[in-house]
Short mmCIF file of N, CA and C in Angstrom, two decimals:
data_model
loop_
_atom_site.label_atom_id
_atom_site.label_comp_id
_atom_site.label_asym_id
_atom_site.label_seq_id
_atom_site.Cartn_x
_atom_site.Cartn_y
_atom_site.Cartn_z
N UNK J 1 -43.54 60.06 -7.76
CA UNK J 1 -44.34 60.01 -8.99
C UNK J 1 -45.79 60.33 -8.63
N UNK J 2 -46.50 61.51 -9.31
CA UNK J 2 -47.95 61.76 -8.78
C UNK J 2 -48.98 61.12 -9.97
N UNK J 3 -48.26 60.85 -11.15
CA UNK J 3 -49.26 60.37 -12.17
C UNK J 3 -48.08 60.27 -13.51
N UNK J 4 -48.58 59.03 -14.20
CA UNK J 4 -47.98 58.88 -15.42
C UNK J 4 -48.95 58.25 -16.47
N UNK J 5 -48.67 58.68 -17.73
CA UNK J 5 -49.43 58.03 -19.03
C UNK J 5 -48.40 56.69 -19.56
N UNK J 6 -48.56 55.82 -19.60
CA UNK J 6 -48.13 54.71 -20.57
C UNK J 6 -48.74 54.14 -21.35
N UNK J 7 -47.91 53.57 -22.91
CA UNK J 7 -48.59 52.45 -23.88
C UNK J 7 -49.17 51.39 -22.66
N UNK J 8 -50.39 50.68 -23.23
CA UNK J 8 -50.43 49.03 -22.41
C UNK J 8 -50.83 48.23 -23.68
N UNK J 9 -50.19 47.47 -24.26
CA UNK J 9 -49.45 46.57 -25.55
C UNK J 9 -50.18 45.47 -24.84
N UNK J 10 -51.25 44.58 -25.84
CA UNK J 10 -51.64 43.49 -25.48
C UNK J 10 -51.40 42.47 -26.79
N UNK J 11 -50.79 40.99 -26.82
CA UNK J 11 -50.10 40.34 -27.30
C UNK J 11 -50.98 39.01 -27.80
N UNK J 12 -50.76 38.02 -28.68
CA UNK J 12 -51.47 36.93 -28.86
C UNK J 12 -50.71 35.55 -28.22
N UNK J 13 -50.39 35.89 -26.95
CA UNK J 13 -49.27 34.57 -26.36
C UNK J 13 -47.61 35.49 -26.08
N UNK J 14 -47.17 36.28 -27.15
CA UNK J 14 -45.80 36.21 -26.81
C UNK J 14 -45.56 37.80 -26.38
N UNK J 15 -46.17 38.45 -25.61
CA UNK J 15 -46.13 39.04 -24.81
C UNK J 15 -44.23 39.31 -24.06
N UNK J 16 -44.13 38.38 -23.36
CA UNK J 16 -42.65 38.58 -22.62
C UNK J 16 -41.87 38.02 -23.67
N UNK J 17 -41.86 37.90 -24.78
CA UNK J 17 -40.95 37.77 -25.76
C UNK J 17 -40.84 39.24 -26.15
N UNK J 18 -41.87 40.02 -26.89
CA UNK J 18 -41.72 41.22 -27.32
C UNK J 18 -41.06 42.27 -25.88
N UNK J 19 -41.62 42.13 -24.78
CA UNK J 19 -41.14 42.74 -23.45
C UNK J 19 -39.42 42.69 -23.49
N UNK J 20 -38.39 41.32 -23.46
CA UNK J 20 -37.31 40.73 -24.29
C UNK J 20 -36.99 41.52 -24.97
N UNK J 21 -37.63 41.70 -26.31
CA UNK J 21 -37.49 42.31 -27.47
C UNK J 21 -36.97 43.86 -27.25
N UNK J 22 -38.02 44.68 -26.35
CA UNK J 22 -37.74 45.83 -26.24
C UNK J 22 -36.71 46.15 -25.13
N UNK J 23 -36.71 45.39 -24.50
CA UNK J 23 -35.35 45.48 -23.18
C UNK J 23 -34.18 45.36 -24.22
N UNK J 24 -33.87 44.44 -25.09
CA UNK J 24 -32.61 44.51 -25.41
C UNK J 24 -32.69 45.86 -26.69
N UNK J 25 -33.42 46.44 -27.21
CA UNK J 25 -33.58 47.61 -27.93
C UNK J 25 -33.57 48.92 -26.93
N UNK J 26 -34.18 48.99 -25.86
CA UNK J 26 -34.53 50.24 -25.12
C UNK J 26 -33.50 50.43 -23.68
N UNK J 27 -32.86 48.89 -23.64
CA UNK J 27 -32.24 48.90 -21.78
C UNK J 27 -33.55 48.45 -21.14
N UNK J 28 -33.20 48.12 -19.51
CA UNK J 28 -33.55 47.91 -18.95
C UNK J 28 -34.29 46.31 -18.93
N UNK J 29 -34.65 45.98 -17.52
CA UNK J 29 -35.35 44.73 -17.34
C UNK J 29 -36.63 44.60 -17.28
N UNK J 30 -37.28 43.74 -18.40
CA UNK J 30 -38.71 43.29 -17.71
C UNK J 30 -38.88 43.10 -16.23
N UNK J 31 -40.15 43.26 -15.91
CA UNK J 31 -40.59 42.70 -14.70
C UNK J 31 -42.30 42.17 -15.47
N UNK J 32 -42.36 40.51 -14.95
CA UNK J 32 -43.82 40.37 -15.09
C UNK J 32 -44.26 39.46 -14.24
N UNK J 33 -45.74 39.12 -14.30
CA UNK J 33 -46.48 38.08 -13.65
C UNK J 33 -47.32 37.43 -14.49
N UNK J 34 -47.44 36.09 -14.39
CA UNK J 34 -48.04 35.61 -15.35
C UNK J 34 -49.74 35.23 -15.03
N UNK J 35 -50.26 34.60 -15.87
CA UNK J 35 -51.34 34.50 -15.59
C UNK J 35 -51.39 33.34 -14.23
N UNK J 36 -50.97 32.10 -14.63
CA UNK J 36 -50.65 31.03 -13.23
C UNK J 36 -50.36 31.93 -12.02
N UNK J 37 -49.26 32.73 -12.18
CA UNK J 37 -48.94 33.28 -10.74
C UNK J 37 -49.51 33.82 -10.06
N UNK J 38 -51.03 34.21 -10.93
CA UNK J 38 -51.86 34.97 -9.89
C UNK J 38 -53.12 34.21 -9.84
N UNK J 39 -52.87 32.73 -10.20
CA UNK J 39 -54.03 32.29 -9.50
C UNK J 39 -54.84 31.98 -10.73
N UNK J 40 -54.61 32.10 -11.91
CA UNK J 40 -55.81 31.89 -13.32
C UNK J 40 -55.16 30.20 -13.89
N UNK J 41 -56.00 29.85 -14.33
CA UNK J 41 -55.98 28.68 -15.18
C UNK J 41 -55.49 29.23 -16.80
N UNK J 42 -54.50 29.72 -16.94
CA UNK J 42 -54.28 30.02 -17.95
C UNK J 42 -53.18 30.73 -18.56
N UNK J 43 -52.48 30.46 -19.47
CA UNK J 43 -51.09 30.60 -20.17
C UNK J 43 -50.85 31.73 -20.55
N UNK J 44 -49.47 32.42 -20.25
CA UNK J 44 -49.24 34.03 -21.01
C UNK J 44 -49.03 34.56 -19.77
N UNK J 45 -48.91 35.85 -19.96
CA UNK J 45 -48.05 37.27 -19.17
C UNK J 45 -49.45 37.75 -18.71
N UNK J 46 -49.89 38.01 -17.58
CA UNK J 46 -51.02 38.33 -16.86
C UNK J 46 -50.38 40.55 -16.91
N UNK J 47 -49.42 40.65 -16.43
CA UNK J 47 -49.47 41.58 -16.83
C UNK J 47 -47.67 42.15 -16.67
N UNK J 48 -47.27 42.94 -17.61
CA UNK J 48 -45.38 43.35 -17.66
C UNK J 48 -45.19 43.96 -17.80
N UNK J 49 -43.83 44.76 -17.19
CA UNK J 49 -43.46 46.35 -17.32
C UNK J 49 -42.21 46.17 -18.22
N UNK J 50 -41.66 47.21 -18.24
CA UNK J 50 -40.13 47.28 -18.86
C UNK J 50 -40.17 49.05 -18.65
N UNK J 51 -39.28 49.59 -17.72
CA UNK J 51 -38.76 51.06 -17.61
C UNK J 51 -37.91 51.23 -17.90
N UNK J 52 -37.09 51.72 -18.75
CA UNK J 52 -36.13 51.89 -19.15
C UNK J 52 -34.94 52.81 -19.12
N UNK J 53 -34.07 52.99 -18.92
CA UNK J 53 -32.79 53.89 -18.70
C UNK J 53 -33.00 55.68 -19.04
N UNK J 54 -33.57 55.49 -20.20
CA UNK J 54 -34.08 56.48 -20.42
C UNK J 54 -35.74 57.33 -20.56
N UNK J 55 -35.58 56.52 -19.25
CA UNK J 55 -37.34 57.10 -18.52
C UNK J 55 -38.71 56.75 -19.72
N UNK J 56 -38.49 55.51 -20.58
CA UNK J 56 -39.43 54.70 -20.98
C UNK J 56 -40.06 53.72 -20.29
N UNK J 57 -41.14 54.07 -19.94
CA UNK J 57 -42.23 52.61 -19.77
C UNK J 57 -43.70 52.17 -20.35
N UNK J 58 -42.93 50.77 -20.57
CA UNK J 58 -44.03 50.18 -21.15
C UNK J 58 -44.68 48.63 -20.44
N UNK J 59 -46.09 48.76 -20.62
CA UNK J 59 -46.46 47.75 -20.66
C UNK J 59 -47.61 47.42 -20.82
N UNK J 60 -47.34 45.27 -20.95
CA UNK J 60 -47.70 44.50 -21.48
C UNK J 60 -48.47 43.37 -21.19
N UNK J 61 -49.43 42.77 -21.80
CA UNK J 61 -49.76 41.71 -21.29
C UNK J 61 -50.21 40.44 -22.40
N UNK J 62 -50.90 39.29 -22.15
CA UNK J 62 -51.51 38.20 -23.64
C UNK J 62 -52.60 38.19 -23.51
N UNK J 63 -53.51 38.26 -24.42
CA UNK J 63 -54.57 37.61 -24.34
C UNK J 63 -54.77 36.41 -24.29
N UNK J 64 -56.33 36.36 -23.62
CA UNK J 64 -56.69 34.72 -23.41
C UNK J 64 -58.14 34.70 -23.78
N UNK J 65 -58.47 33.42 -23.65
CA UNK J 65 -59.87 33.03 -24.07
C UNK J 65 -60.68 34.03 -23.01
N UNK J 66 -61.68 34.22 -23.25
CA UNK J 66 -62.70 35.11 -22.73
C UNK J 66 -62.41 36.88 -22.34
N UNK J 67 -61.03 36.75 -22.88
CA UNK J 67 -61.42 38.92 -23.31
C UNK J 67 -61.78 38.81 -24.39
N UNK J 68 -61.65 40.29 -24.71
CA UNK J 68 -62.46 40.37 -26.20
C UNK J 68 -60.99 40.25 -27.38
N UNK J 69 -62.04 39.66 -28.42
CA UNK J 69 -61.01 39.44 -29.78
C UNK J 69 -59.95 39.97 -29.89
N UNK J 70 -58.63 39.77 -29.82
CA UNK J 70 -57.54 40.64 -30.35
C UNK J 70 -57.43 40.68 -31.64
N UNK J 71 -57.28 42.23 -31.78
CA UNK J 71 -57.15 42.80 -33.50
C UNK J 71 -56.08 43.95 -33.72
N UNK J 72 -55.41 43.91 -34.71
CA UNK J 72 -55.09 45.30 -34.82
C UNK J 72 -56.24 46.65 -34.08
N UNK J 73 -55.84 47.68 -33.07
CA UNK J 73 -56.77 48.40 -33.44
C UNK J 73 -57.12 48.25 -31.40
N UNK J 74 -57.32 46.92 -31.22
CA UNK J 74 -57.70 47.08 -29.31
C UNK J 74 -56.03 45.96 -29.45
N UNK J 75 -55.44 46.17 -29.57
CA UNK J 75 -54.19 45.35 -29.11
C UNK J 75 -53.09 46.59 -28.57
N UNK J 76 -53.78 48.13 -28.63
CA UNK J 76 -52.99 49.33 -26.96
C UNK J 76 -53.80 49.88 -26.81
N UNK J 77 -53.56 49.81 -25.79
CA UNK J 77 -54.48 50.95 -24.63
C UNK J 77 -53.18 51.97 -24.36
N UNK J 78 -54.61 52.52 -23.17
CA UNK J 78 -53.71 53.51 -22.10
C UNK J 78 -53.76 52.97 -21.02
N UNK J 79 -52.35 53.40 -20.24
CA UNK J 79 -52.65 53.35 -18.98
C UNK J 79 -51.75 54.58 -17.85
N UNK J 80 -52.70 55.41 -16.83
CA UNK J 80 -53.18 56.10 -16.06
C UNK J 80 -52.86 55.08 -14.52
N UNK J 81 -51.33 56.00 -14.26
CA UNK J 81 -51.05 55.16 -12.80
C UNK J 81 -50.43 56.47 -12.51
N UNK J 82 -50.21 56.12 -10.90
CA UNK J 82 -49.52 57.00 -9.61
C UNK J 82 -49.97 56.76 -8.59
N UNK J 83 -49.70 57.65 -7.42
CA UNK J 83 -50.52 57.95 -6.31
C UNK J 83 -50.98 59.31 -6.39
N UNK J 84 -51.30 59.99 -6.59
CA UNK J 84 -52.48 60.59 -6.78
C UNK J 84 -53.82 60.93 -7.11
N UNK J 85 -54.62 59.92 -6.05
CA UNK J 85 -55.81 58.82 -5.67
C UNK J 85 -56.89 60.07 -6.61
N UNK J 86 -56.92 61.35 -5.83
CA UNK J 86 -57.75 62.39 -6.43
C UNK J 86 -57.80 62.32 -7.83
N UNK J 87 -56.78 63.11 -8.17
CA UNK J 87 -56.75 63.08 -9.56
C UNK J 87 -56.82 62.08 -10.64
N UNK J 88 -56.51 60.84 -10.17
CA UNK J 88 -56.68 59.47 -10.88
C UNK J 88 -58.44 59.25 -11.01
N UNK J 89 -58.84 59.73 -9.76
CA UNK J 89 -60.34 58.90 -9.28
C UNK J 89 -60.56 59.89 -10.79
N UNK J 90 -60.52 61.36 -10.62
CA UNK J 90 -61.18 62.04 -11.39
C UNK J 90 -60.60 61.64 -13.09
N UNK J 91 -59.84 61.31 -13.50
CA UNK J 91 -59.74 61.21 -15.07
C UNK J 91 -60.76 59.61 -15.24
N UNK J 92 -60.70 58.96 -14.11
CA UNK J 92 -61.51 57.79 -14.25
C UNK J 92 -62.95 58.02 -14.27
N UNK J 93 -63.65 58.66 -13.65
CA UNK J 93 -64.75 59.60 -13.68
C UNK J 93 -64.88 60.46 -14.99
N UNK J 94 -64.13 60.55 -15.57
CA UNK J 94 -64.45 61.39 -17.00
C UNK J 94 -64.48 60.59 -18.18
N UNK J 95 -63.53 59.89 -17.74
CA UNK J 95 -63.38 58.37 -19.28
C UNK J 95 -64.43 57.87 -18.94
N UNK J 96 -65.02 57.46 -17.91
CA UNK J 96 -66.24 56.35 -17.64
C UNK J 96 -68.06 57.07 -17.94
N UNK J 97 -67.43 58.72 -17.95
CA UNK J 97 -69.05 58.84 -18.43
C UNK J 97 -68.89 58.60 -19.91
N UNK J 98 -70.04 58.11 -20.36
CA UNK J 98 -70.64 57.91 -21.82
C UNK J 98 -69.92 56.06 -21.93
N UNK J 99 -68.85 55.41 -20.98
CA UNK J 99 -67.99 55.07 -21.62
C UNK J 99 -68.39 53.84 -20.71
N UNK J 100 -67.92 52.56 -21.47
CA UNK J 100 -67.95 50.89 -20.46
C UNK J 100 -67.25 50.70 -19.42
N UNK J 101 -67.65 50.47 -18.57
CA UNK J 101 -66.55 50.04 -17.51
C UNK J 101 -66.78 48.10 -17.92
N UNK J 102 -65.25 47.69 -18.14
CA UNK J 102 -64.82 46.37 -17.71
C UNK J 102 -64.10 45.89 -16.40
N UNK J 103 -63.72 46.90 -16.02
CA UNK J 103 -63.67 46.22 -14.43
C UNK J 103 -63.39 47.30 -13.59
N UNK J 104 -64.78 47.04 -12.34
CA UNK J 104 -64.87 48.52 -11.81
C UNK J 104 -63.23 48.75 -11.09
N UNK J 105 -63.11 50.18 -10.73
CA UNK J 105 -62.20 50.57 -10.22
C UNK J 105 -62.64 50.71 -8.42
N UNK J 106 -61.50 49.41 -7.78
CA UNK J 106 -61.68 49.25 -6.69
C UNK J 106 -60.39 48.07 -7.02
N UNK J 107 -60.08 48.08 -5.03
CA UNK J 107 -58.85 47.07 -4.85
C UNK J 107 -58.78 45.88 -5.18
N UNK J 108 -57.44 45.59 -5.70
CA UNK J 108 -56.96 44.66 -6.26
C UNK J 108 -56.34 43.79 -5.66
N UNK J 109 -55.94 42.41 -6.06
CA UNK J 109 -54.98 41.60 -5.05
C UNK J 109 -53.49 41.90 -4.95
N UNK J 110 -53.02 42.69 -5.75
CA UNK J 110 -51.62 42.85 -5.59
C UNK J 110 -51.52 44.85 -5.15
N UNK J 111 -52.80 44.91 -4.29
CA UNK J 111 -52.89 45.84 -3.11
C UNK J 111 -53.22 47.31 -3.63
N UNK J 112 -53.31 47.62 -5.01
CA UNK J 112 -53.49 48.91 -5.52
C UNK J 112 -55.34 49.15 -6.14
N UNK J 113 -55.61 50.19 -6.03
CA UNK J 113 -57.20 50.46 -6.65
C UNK J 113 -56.79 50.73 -7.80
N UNK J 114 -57.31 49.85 -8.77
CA UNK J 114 -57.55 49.33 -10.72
C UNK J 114 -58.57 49.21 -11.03
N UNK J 115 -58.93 49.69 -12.11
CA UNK J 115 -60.19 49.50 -12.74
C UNK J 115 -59.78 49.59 -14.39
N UNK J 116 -60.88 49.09 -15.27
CA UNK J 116 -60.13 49.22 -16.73
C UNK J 116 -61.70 49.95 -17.12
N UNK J 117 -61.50 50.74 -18.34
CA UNK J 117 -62.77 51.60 -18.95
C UNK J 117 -62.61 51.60 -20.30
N UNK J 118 -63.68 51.73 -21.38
CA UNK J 118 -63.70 51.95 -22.65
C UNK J 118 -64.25 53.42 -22.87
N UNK J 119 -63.72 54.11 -23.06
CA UNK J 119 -64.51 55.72 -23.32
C UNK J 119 -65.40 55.52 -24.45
N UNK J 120 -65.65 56.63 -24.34
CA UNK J 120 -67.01 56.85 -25.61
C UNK J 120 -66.49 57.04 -26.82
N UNK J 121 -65.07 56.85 -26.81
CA UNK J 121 -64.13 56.90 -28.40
C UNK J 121 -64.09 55.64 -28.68
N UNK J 122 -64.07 54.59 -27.73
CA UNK J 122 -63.46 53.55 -27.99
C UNK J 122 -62.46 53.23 -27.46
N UNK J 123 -61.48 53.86 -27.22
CA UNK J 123 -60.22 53.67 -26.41
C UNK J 123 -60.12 53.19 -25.01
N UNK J 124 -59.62 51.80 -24.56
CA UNK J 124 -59.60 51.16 -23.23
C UNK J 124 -58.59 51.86 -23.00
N UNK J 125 -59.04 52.25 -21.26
CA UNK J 125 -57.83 52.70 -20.74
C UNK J 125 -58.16 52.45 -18.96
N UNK J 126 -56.83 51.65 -18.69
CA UNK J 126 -56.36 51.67 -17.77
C UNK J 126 -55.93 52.34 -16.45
N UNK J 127 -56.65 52.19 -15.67
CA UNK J 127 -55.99 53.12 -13.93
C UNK J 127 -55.59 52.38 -13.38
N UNK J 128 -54.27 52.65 -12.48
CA UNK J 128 -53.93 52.26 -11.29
C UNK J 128 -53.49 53.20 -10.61
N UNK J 129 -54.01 53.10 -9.12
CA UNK J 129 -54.00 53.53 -8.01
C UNK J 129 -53.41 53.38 -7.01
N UNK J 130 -51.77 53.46 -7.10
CA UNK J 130 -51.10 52.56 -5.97
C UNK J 130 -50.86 53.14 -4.96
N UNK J 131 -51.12 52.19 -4.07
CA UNK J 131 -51.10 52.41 -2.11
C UNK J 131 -52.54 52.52 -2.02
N UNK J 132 -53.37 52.91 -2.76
CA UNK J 132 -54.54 53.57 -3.09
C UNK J 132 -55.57 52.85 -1.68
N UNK J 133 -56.06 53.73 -0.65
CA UNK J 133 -57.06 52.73 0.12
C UNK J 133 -58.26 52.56 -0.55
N UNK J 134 -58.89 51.60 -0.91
CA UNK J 134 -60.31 51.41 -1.26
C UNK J 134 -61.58 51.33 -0.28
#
């Protein structure tokens, strides 16, 4: 895999219920981590996949106190993964001019270079960089 686009579906708590939801509609198994498992003081799906049989993936996560408001409208993003460090660095470099960075893009604890961005549309979108050296 050198690069893929996916939905990233953010939830008010039931997150791996809807994840559930679409496994038994689409095939295939969730995989997630929750917020506890990685170390946060705090309840919900930190972050979940679901790939599906027929080369669907999606994913998901909940909000919690201190992101921003969930609304219709920032409840999907994008998200921008592979190994192809170049070309990733560079679409991240293009969303990020004019645009917010919420969390720079650099290594992560579960070993991949992530960063999240708001473009100058508005649209958060997601990189990951896996194997990625930082």
């Amino acid at each position: 895999m050198a690069q893929q686009l996916n939905p990233y579906l953010t939830f008010p708590g039931n997150a791996a219920e809807a994840l559930d939801f679409y496994a038994q509609v689409l095939g295939g198994t969730p995989r997630t981590m929750t917020f506890r498992e990685s170390g946060m003081d705090a309840d919900g799906l930190m972050h979940g996949s679901l790939d599906t049989p027929a080369g669907f993936h999606i994913f998901a996560s909940d909000s919690v106190e201190g992101m921003s408001e969930l609304k219709p409208g920032n409840n999907m993003q994008m998200s921008l993964s592979g190994d192809d460090a170049e070309a990733l660095r560079g679409y991240w470099d293009g969303l990020a001019a004019d645009g917010n960075v919420v969390v720079p893009l650099e290594k992560q604890m579960w070993g991949d270079e992530y960063g999240q961005v708001i473009d100058r549309f508005g649209i958060a979108w997601h990189v990951n960089i896996g194997g990625a050296e930082a």
